[in-house]
Coordinates of C-alpha atoms and ligand atoms in Angstrom, one line a residue:
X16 CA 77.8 114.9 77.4
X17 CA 81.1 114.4 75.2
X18 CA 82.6 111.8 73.1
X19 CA 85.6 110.5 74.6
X20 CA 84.4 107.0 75.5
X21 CA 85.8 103.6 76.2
X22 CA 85.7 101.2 72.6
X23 CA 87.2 97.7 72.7
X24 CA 89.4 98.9 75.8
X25 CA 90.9 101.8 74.9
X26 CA 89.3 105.5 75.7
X27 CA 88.8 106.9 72.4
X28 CA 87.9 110.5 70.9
X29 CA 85.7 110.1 69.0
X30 CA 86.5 106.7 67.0
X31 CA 90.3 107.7 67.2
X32 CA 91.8 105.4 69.6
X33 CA 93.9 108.2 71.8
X34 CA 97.5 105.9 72.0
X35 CA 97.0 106.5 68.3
X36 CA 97.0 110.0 68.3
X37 CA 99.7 109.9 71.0
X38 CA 102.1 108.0 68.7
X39 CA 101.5 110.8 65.8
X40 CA 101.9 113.5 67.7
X41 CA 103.4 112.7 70.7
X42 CA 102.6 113.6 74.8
X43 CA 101.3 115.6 76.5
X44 CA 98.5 116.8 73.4
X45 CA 95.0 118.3 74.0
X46 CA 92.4 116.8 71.6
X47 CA 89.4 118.1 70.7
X48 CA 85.6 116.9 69.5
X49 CA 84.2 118.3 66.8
X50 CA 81.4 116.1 67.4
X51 CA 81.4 117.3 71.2
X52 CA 82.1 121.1 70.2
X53 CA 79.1 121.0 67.5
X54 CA 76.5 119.6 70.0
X55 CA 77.2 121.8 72.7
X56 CA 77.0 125.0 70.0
X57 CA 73.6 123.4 69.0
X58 CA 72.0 123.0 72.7
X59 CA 72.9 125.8 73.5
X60 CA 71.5 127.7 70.5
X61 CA 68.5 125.5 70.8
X62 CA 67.7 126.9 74.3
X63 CA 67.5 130.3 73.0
X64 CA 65.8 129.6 69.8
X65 CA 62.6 132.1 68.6
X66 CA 64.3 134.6 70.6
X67 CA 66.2 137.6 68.2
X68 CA 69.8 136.3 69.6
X69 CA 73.5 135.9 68.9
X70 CA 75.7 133.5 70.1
X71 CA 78.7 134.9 70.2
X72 CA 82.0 132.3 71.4
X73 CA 84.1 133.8 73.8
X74 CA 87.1 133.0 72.2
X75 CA 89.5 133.9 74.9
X76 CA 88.0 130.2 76.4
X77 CA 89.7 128.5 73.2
X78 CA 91.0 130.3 70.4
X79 CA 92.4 128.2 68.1
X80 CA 92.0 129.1 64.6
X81 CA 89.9 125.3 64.0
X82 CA 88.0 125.5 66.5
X83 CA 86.7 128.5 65.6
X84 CA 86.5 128.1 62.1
X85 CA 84.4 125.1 63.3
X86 CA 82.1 127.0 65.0
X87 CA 82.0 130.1 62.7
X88 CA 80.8 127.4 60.2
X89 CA 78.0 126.6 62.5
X90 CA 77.0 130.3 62.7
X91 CA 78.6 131.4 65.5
X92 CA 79.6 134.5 66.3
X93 CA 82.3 135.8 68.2
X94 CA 83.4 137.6 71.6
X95 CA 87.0 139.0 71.8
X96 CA 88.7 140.9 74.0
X97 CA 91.9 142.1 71.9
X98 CA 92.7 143.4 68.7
X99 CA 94.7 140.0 68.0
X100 CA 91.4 137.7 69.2
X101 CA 89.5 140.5 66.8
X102 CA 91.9 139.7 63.8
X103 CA 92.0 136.1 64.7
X104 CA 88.1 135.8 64.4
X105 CA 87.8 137.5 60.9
X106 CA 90.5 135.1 59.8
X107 CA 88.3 132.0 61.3
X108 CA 85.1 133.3 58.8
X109 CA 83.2 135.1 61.8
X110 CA 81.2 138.3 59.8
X111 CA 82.4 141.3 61.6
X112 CA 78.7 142.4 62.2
X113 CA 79.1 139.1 64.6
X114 CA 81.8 140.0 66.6
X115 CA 81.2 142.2 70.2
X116 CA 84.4 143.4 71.4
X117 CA 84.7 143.2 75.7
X118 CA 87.1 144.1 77.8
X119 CA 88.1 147.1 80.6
X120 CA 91.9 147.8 78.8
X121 CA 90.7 148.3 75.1
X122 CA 93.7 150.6 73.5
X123 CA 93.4 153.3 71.3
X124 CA 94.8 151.0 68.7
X125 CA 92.4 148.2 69.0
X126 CA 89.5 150.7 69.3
X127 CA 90.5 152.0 65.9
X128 CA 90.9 148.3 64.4
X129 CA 87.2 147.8 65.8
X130 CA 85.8 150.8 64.2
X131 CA 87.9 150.1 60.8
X132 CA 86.5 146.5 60.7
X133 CA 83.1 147.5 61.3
X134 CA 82.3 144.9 64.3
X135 CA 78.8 144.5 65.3
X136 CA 79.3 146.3 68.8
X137 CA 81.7 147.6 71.2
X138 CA 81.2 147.0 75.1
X139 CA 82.7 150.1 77.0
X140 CA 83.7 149.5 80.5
X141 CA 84.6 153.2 82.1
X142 CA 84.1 156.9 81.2
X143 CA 87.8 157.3 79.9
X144 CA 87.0 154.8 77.4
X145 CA 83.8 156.4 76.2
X146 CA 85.4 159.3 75.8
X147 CA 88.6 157.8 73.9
X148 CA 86.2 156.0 71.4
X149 CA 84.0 159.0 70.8
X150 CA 87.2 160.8 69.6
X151 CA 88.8 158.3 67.6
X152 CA 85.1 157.4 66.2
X153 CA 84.5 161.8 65.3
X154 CA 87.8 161.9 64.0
X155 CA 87.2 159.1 61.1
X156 CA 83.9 160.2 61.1
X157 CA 82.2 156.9 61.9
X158 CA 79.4 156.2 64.2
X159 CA 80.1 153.3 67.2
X160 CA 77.3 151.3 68.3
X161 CA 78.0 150.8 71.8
X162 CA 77.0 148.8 74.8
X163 CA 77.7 150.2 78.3
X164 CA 78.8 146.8 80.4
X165 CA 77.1 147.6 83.6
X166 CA 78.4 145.7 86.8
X167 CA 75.1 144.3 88.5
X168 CA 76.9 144.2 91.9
X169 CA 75.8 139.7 92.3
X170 CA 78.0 137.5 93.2
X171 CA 78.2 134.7 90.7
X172 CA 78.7 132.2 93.5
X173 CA 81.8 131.0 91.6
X174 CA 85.6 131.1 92.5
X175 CA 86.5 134.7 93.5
X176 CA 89.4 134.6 90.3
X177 CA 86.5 134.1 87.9
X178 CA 83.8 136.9 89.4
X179 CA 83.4 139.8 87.5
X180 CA 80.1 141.3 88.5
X181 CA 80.4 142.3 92.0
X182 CA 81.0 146.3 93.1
X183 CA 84.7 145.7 94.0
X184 CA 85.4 144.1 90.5
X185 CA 87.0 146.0 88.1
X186 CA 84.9 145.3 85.4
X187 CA 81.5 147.3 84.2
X188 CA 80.0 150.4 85.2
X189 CA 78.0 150.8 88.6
X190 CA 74.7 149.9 88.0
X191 CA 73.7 152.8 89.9
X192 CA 76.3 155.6 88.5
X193 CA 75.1 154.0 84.2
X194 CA 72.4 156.0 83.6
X195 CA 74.1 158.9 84.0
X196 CA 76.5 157.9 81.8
X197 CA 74.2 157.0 79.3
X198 CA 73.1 160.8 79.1
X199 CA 77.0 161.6 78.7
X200 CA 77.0 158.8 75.9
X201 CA 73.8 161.0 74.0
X202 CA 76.0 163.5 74.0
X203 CA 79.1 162.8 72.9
X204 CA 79.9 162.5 69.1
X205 CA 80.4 159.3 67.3
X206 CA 78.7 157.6 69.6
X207 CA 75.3 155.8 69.4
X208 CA 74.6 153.9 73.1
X209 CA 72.2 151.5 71.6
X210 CA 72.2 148.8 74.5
X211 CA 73.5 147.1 77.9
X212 CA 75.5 144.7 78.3
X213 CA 76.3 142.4 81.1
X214 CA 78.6 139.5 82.3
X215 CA 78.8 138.5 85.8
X216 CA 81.5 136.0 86.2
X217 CA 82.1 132.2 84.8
X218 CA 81.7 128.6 86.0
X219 CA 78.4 129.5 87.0
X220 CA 76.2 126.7 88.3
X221 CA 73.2 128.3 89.5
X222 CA 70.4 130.5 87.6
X223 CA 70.0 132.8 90.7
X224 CA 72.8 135.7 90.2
X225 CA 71.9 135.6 86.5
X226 CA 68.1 136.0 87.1
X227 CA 69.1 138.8 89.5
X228 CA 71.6 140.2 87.0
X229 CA 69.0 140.1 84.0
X230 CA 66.3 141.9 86.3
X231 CA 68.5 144.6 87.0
X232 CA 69.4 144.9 83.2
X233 CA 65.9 144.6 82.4
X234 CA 65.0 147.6 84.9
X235 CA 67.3 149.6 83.6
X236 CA 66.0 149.3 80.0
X237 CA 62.5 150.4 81.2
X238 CA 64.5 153.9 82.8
X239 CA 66.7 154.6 79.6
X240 CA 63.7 153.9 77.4
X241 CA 62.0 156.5 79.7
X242 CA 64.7 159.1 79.6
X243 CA 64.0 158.9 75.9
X244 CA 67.5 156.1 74.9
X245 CA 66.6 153.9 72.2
X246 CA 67.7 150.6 73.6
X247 CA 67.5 147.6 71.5
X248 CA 70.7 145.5 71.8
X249 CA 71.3 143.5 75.1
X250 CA 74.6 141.4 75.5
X251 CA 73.8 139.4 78.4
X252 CA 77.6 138.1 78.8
X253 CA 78.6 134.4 79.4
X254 CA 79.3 132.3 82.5
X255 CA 77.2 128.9 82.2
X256 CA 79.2 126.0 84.4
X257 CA 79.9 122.7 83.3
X258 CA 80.4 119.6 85.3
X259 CA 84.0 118.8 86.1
X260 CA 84.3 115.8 87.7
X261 CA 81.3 113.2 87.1
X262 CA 79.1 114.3 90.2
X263 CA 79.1 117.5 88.6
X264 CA 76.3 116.8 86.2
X265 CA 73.4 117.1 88.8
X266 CA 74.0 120.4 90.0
X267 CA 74.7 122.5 86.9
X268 CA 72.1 124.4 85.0
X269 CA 71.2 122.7 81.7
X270 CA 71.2 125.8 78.6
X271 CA 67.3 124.9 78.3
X272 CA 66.8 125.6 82.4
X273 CA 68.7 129.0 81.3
X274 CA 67.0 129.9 78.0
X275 CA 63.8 129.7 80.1
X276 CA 65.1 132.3 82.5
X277 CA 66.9 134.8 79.7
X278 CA 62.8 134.3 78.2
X279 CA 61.1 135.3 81.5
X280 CA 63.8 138.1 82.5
X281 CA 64.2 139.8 79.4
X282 CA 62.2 138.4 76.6
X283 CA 59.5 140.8 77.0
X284 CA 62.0 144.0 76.1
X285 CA 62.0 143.2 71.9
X286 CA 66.0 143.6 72.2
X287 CA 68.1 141.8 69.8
X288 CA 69.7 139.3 72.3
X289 CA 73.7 138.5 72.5
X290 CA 75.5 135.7 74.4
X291 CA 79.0 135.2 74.8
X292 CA 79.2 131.2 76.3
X293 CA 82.6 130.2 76.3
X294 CA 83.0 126.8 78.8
X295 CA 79.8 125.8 77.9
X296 CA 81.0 125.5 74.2
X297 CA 84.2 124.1 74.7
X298 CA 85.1 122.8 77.8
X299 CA 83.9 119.3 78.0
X300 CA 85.3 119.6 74.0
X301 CA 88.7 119.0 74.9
X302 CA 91.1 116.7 77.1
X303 CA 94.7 117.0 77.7
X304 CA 96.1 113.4 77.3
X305 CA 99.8 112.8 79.0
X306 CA 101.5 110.1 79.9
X307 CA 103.4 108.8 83.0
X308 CA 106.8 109.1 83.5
X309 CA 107.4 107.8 87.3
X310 CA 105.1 106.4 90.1
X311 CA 106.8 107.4 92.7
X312 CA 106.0 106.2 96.2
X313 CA 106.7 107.9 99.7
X314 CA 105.7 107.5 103.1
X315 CA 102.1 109.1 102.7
X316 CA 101.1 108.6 99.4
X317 CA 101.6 107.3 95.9
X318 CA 102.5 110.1 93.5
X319 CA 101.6 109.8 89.5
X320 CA 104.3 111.9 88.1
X321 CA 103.0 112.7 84.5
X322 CA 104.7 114.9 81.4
X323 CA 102.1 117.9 81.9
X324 CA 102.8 120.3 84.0
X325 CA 100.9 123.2 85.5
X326 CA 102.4 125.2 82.5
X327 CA 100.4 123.4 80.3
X328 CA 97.0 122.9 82.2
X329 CA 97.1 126.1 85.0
X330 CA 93.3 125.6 85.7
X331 CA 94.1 123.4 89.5
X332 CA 97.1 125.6 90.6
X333 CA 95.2 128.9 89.3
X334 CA 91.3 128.1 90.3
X335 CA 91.9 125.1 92.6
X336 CA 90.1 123.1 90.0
X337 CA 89.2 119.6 90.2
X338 CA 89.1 117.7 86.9
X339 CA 88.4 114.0 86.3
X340 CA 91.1 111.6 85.0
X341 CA 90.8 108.4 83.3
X342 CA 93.3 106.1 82.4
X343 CA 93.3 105.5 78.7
X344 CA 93.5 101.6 79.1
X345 CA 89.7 100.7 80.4
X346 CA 90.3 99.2 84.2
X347 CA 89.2 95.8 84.4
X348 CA 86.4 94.9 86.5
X349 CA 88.9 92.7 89.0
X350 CA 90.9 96.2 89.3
X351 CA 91.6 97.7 92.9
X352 CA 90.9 101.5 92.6
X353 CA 94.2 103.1 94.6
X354 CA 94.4 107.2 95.5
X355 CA 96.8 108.8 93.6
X356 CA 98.0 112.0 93.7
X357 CA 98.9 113.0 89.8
X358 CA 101.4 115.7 89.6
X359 CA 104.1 117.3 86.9
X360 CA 107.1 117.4 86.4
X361 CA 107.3 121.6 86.9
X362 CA 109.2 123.0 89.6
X363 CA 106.7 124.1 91.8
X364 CA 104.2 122.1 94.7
X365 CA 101.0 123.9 92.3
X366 CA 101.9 121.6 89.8
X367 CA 99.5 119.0 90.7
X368 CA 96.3 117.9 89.2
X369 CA 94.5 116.0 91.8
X370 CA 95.2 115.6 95.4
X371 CA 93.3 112.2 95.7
X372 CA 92.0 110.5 92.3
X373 CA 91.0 107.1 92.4
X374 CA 92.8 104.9 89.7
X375 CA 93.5 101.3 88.8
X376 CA 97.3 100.1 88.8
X377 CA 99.2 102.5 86.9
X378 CA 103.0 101.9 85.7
X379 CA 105.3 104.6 83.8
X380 CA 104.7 104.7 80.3
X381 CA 100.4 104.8 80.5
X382 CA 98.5 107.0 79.3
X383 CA 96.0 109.5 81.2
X384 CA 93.5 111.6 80.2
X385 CA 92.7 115.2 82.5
X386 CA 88.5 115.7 81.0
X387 CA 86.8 119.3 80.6
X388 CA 90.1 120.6 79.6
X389 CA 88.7 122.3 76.4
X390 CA 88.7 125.5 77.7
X391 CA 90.5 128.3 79.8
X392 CA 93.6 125.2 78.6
X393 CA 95.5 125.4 76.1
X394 CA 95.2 129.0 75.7
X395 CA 96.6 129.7 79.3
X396 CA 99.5 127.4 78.3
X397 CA 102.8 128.6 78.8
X398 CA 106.4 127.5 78.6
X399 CA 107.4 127.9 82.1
X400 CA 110.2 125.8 82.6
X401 CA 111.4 126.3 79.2
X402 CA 108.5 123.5 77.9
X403 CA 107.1 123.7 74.4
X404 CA 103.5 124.8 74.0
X405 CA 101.8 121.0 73.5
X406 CA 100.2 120.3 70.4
X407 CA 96.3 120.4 69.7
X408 CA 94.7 118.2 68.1
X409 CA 91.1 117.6 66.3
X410 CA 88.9 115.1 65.5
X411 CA 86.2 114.2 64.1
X412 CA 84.9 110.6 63.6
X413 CA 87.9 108.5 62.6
X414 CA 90.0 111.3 60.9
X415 CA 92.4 113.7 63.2
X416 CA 94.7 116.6 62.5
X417 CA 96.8 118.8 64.4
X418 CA 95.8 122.2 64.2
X419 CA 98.8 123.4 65.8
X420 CA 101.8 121.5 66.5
X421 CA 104.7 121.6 69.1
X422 CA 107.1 124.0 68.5
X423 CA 110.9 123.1 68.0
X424 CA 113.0 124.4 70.7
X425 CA 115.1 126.9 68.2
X426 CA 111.8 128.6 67.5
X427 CA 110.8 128.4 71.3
X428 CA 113.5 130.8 71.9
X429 CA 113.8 132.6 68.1
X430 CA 112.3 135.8 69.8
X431 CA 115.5 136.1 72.1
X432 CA 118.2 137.7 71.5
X433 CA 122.1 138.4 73.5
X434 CA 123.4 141.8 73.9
X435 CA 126.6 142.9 71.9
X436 CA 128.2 142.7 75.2
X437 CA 127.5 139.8 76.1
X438 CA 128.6 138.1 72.8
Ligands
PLP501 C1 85.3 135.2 79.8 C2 84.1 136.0 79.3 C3 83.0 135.3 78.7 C4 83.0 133.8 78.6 O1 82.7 133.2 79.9 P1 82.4 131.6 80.0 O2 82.3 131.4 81.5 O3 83.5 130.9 79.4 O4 81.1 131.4 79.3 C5 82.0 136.0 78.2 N1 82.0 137.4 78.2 C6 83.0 138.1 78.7 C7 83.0 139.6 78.7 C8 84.1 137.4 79.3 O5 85.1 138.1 79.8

């Protein structure tokens, strides 16, 4: 599944021993695979291959400028859903006719960037937005190939913070009320409504609301074509789960299982295909490794308080999400396994990664390692508490780099500024 393994005692990424990283860079650090990060782009474009498809990252899952550069390399292309994730992607080698713009708050500005750059497609989310972009698209006298995001109205089965395809989301068009808009679409200037896109939520680990999703994409297709639209692009969105914690692995969908399903849904339309995985790319990728500062003991449990914090790693305080931990020192066979709760040091009870995690002996100064942290991490890192961003790191067989580094604390707060009266 990933390469961050146990070698001659000590958890490794790669064939980087971790301490060594830790002593280059210092704690807490998220580290990446390129190894892991290049075989999970490469299943997952296996499992679509001989269809017409793009893989297109979501960036917003990780969006550092390596990582994507890494994967642009591979032939990725890219998902955004800002004008800075749109700027960052051309800068990370991603051709523009690879890049599909999502999102239900695009501005006038970032419309225009989209337009100027020439991106492969724009998902539109609402009228109002249809109707900004045809202006903005007349007035430079440019044609937008567009997408209209429908909302299926399936629950993904996922947590309710990560569902975007049910009625009472805000994101997508009512299946029912899109045709209709398709005929406004026809009519507007500027605009050419070549296709459907859909994306019905994240961690997803079952095919059914996708298969349901893609049917309901697939119906519409058959009507628009009928009504006379040439539909030929489909974006079917994101979403595939990955396992979290080591039981995990039975229950999620493998990207063959779903290829298979994408064939038998929509493979019969001749659409140019488009798929935004994010997690599936990069979230078993990536660990956050951070050390211990106090065990601290009370009268109901044994508390591993370690130097991340929630700010760093908001994925258990924001989706109640479990994540495995390993100690970086291998536990010895003769180890007793002891629950632990493993918490930070931020001022708030969220800040807690597990509630109950099984661990051998652990004393103030080891090192842990929170798994599947490669995406939706570092890029929902913030410096609550007045904590520097932590540094990432890649590797990739014995060699690492940081590919960004920890911020001093004069340029943590370089953007503030005192009032003249309060000089
Ligand atoms: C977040 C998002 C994705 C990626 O979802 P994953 O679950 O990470 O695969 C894809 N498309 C859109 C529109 C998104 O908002």
């Amino acid at each position: 599944m990933h390469h961050f393994i146990y070698k001659n005692g000590l958890l490794h990424a790669e064939d980087v021993p971790l301490p060594q990283i830790a002593k280059a860079v210092g704690t807490p650090f998220y580290c990446y695979s390129t190894a892991t990060l290049t075989q999970q782009y490469t299943i997952f474009s296996n499992a679509i291959e001989g269809l017409n498809a793009e893989v297109c990252f979501a960036i917003k899952a990780n969006s550092n400028l390596a990582v994507l550069s890494l994967l642009a390399k591979l032939g990725a292309g890219a998902d955004v859903v800002s004008g800075g994730e749109l700027r960052l992607a051309l800068k990370a080698g991603v051709p523009s006719e690879k890049i599909v713009f999502s999102g239900v708050g695009k501005t006038e500005e970032e419309l225009r960037l989209a337009l100027d750059t020439g991106i492969g497609q724009i998902n539109v989310e609402s009228e109002p937005e249809l109707r900004t972009l045809s202006a903005i698209a007349a007035d430079a006298g440019k044609t937008a190939l567009i997408a209209l995001r429908i909302n299926p109205d399936v629950d993904p089965g996922s947590h309710d913070k990560i569902s975007t395809g049910r009625r009472t989301d805000k994101f997508g068009i009512s299946w029912k009320l899109a045709p209709s808009l398709y005929r406004t679409a026809r009519e507007l200037p500027g605009i050419d409504p070549a296709g459907i896109a859909v994306h019905i939520g994240s961690q997803i680990t079952s095919l059914g609301p996708f298969e349901s999703a893609f049917l309901r994409v697939s119906d519409m297709v058959t009507k628009l074509r009928a009504d006379g639209f040439n539909i030929r692009t489909l974006d079917l969105g994101g979403g595939l789960g990955v396992p979290y914690v080591h039981d995990d692995n039975a229950i999620v969908p493998t990207p063959k299982a779903y290829g298979d399903m994408v064939r038998r849904t929509v493979g019969h339309l001749g659409c140019k295909l488009a798929f935004e995985p994010g997690r599936i790319i990069a979230g078993n990728a990536g660990i956050l490794v951070t050390r211990v500062i106090y065990v601290k003991d009370t009268e109901d449990q044994r508390f591993i308080i370690v130097d991340a914090g929630m700010n760093d790693l908001v994925r258990p305080a924001m989706y109640d999400a479990n994540h495995d931990v390993l100690t970086v020192t291998e536990p010895r066979l003769k180890d007793v396994l002891q629950p632990v709760e493993i918490v930070g040091p931020v001022c708030e009870t969220a800040d807690r990664f597990t509630k109950e995690s099984y661990l051998p002996p652990i004393k103030p100064g080891d090192l842990l390692a929170i798994l599947t942290a490669g995406a939706y991490g570092a890029v929902m890192s913030s410096s609550y508490n007045t904590r520097p961003l932590v540094p990432e790191v890649m590797v990739r067989s014995e060699e690492f780099f940081a590919i960004r580094r920890r911020p001093h604390f004069e340029e943590m707060i370089a953007l503030e500024g005192l009032p003249p009266w309060l000089k």
